[in-house]
Short mmCIF file of C-alpha atoms in Angstrom, two decimals:
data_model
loop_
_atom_site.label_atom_id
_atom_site.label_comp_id
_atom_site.label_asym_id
_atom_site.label_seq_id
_atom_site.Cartn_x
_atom_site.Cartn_y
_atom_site.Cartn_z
CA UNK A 81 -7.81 -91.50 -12.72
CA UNK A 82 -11.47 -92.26 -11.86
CA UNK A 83 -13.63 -89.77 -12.81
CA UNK A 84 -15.47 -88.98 -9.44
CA UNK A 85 -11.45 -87.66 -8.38
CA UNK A 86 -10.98 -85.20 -11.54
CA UNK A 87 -10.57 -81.61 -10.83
CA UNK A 88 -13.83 -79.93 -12.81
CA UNK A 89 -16.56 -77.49 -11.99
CA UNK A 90 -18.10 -79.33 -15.28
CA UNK A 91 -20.59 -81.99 -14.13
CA UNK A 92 -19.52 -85.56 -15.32
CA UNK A 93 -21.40 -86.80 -17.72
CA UNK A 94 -22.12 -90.28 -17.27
CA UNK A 95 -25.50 -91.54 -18.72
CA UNK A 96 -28.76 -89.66 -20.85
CA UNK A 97 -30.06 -88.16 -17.81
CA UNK A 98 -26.59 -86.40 -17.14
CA UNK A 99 -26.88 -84.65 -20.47
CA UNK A 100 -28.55 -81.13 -20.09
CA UNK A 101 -27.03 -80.58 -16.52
CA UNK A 102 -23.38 -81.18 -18.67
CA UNK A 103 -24.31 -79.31 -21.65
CA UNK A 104 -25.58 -76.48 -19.78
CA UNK A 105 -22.01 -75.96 -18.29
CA UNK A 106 -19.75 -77.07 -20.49
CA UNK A 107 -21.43 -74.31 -23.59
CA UNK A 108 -20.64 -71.91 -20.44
CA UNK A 109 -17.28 -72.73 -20.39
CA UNK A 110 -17.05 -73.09 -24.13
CA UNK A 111 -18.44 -69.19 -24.59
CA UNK A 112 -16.34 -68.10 -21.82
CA UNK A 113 -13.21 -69.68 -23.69
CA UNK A 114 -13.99 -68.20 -26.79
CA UNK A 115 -14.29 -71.54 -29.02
CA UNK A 116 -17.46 -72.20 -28.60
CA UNK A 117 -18.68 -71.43 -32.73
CA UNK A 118 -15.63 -74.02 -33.56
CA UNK A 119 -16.74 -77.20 -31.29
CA UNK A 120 -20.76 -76.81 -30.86
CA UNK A 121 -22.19 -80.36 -32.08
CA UNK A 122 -25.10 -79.04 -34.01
CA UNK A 123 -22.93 -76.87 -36.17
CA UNK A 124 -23.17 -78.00 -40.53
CA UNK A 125 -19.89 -78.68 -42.25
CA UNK A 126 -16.56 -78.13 -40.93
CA UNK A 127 -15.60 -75.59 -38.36
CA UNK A 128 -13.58 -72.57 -39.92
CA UNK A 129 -10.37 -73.01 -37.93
CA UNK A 130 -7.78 -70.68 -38.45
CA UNK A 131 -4.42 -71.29 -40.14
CA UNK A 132 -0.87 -70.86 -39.44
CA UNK A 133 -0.20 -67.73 -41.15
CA UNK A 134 2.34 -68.77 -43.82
CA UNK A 135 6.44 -67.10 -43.18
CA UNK A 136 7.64 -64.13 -44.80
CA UNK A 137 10.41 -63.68 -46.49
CA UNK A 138 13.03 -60.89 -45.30
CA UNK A 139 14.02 -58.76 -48.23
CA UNK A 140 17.74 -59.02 -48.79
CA UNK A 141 20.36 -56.07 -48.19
CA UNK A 142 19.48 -53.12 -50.19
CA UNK A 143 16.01 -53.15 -51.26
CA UNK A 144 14.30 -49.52 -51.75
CA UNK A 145 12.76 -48.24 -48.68
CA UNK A 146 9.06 -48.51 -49.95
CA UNK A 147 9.64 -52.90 -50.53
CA UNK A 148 11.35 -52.58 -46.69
CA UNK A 149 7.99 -50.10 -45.62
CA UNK A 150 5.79 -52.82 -47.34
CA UNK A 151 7.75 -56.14 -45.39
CA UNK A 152 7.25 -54.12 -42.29
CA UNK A 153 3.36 -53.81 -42.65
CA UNK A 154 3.02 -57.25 -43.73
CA UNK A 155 5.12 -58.52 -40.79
CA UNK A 156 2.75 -56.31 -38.49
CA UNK A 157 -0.17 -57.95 -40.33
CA UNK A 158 1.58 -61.26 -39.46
CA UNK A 159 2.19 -60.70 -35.97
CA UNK A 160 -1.52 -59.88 -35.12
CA UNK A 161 -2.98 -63.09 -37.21
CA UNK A 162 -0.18 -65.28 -35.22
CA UNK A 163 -2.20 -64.04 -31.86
CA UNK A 164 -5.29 -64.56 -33.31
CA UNK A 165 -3.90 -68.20 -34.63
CA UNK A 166 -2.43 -68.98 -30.91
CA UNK A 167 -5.39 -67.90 -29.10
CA UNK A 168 -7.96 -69.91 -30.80
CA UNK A 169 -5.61 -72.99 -30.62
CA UNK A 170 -5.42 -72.19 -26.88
CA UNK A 171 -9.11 -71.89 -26.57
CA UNK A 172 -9.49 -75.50 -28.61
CA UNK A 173 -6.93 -77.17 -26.55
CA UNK A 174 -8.67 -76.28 -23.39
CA UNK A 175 -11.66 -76.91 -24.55
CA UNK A 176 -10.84 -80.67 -25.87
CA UNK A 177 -9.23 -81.10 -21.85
CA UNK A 178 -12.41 -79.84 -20.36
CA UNK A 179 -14.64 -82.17 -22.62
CA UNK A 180 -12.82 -85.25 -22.18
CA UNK A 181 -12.24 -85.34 -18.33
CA UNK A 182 -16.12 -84.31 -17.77
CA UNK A 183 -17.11 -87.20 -19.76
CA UNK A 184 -17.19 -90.75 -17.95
CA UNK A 185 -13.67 -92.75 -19.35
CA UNK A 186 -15.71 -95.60 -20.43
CA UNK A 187 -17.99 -93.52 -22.78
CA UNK A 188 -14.82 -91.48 -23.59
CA UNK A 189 -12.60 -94.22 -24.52
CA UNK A 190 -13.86 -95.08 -28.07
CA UNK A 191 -13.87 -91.08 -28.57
CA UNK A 192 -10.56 -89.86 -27.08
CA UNK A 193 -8.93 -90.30 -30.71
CA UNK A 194 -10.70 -88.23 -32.49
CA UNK A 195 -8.79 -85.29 -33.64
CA UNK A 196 -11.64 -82.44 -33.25
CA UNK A 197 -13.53 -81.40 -30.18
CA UNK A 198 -16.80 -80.84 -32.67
CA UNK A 199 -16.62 -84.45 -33.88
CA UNK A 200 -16.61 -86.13 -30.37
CA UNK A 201 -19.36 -83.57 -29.38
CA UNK A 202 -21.70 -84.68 -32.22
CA UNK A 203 -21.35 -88.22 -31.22
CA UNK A 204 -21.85 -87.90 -27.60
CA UNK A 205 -25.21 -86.11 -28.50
CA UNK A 206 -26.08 -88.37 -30.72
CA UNK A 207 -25.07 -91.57 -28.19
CA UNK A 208 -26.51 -89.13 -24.94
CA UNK A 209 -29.24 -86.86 -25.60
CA UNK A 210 -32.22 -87.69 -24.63
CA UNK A 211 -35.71 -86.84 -26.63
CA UNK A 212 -37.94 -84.49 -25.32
CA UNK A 213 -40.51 -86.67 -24.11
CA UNK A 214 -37.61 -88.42 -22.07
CA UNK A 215 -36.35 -85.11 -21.09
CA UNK A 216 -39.60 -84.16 -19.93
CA UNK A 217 -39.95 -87.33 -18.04
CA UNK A 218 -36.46 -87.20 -16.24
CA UNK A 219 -36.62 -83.70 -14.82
CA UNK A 220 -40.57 -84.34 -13.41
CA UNK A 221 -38.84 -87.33 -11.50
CA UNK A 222 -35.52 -85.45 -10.40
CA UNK A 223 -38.08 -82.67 -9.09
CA UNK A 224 -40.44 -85.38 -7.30
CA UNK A 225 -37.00 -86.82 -5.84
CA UNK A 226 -35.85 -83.31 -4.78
CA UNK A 227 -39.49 -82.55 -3.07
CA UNK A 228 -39.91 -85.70 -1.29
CA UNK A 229 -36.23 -86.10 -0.21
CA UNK A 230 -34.79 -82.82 1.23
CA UNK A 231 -31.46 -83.89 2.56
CA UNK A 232 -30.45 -83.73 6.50
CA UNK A 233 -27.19 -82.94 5.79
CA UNK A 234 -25.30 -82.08 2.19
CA UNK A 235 -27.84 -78.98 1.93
CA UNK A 236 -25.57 -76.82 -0.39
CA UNK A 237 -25.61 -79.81 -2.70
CA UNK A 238 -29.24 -80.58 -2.80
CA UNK A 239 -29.93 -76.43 -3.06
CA UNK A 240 -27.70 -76.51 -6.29
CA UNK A 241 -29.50 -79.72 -7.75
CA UNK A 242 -32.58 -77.75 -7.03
CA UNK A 243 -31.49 -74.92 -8.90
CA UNK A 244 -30.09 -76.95 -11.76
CA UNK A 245 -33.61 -78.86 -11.84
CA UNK A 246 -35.89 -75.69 -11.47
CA UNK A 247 -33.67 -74.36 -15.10
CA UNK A 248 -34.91 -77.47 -16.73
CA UNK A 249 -38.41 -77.20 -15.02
CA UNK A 250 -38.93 -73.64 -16.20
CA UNK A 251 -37.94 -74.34 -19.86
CA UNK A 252 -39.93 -77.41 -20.58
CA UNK A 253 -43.08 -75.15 -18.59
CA UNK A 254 -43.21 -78.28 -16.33
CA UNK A 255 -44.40 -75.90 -13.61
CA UNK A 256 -44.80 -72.17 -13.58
CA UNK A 257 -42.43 -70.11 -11.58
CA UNK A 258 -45.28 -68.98 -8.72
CA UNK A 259 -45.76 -73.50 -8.78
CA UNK A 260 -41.90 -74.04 -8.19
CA UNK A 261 -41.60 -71.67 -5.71
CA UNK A 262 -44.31 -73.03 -3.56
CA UNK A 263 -42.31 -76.55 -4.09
CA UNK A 264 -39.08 -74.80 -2.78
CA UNK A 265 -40.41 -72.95 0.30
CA UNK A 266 -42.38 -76.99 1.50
CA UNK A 267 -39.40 -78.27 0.69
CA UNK A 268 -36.85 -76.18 2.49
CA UNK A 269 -38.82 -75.99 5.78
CA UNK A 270 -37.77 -79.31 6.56
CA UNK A 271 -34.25 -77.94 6.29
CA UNK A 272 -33.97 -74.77 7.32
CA UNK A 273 -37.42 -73.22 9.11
CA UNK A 274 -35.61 -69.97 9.41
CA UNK A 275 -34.50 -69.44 6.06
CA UNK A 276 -38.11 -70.64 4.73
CA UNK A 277 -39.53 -67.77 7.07
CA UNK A 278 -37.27 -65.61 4.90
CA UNK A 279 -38.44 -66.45 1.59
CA UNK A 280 -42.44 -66.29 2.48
CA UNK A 281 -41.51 -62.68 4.06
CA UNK A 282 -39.73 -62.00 0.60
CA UNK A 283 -42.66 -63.29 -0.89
CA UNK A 284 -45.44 -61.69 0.72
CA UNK A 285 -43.23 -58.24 -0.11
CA UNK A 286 -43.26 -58.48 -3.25
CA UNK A 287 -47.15 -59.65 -3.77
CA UNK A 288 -47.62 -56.11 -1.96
CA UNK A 289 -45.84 -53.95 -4.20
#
């Protein structure tokens, strides 16, 4: 299946410059799976997976009632680790499905054997994330592109690149949020005069209060 077909609200990750955009959602959906502490690439040693809570044994016909009131405590015990177990295995497997099919097949192919998520995680990020300085340098350009470009058409898609860009550009303190703004409202006119009207009326509200 080519990747630009695959069912995901992950981003595909394709080349250095996809990175933070794709990390960024996929540690959402990791958190909101539950797995994340088990697959995160910059996490030391092994991840503490649960095991398969071992069997145990039935007592046989006529043991005393406080060996049965034990077995049944210990089976209770049992039951609730066996969620616990099945959950986080869940939680890994969809994990491992979401990871692979937002990551571009040629970059995944050398990968897709690996048996744990966190092990194919470290070695995308060390393979795909970029330094800061390059960091810094790609989300200046995708915000130049963004400014100078405003689409004619596809708006919904070049609003959410905007808003994925303006995350990056208020971390790095590439621009202050008053700065970005002012980018946004330019930007926008060219696409929707009305809706720019809007956001300088919102504006001048809140420069009142």
């Amino acid at each position: 299946m080519d990747e630009d077909t695959r069912t995901t609200s992950v981003p595909i990750l394709r080349s250095r410059q996809d990175w933070h955009v794709w990390y960024r959602a996929i540690h959402d959906f990791g958190r909101a799976e539950g797995g994340w502490d088990l697959v995160r690439p910059d996490l030391e040693g092994e991840p503490a997976f649960r095991t398969e809570p071992a069997p145990i044994t039935r007592p046989p016909k006529g043991t005393d009632a406080r060996t049965w009131d034990k077995y049944e405590l210990d089976l209770a015990k049992q039951y609730k680790e066996f969620d616990q177990y099945d959950k986080e295995q869940d939680a890994l497997r969809k994990f491992r499905y979401h990871l692979v099919c937002s990551v571009q097949h040629p970059i995944m192919t050398s990968l897709a054997l690996e048996e744990h998520s966190h092990v194919i995680f470290k070695k995308l990020k060390e393979r795909l994330c970029p330094t800061q300085s390059e960091r810094r340098r790609d989300v200046r350009q995708r915000w130049k592109s963004l400014m100078e470009d405003p689409p004619a058409k596809d708006v919904g898609i070049w609003l959410q690149n905007w808003e994925n860009t303006y995350e990056d550009v208020k971390e790095l303190g590439i621009l202050d949020e008053e700065s970005a703004i002012d980018d946004l409202i330019e930007a926008n006119e060219q696409i929707d005069p009305m809706y720019t009207r809007v956001l300088e009326i919102h504006r001048e509200l809140d420069t009142n209060r």
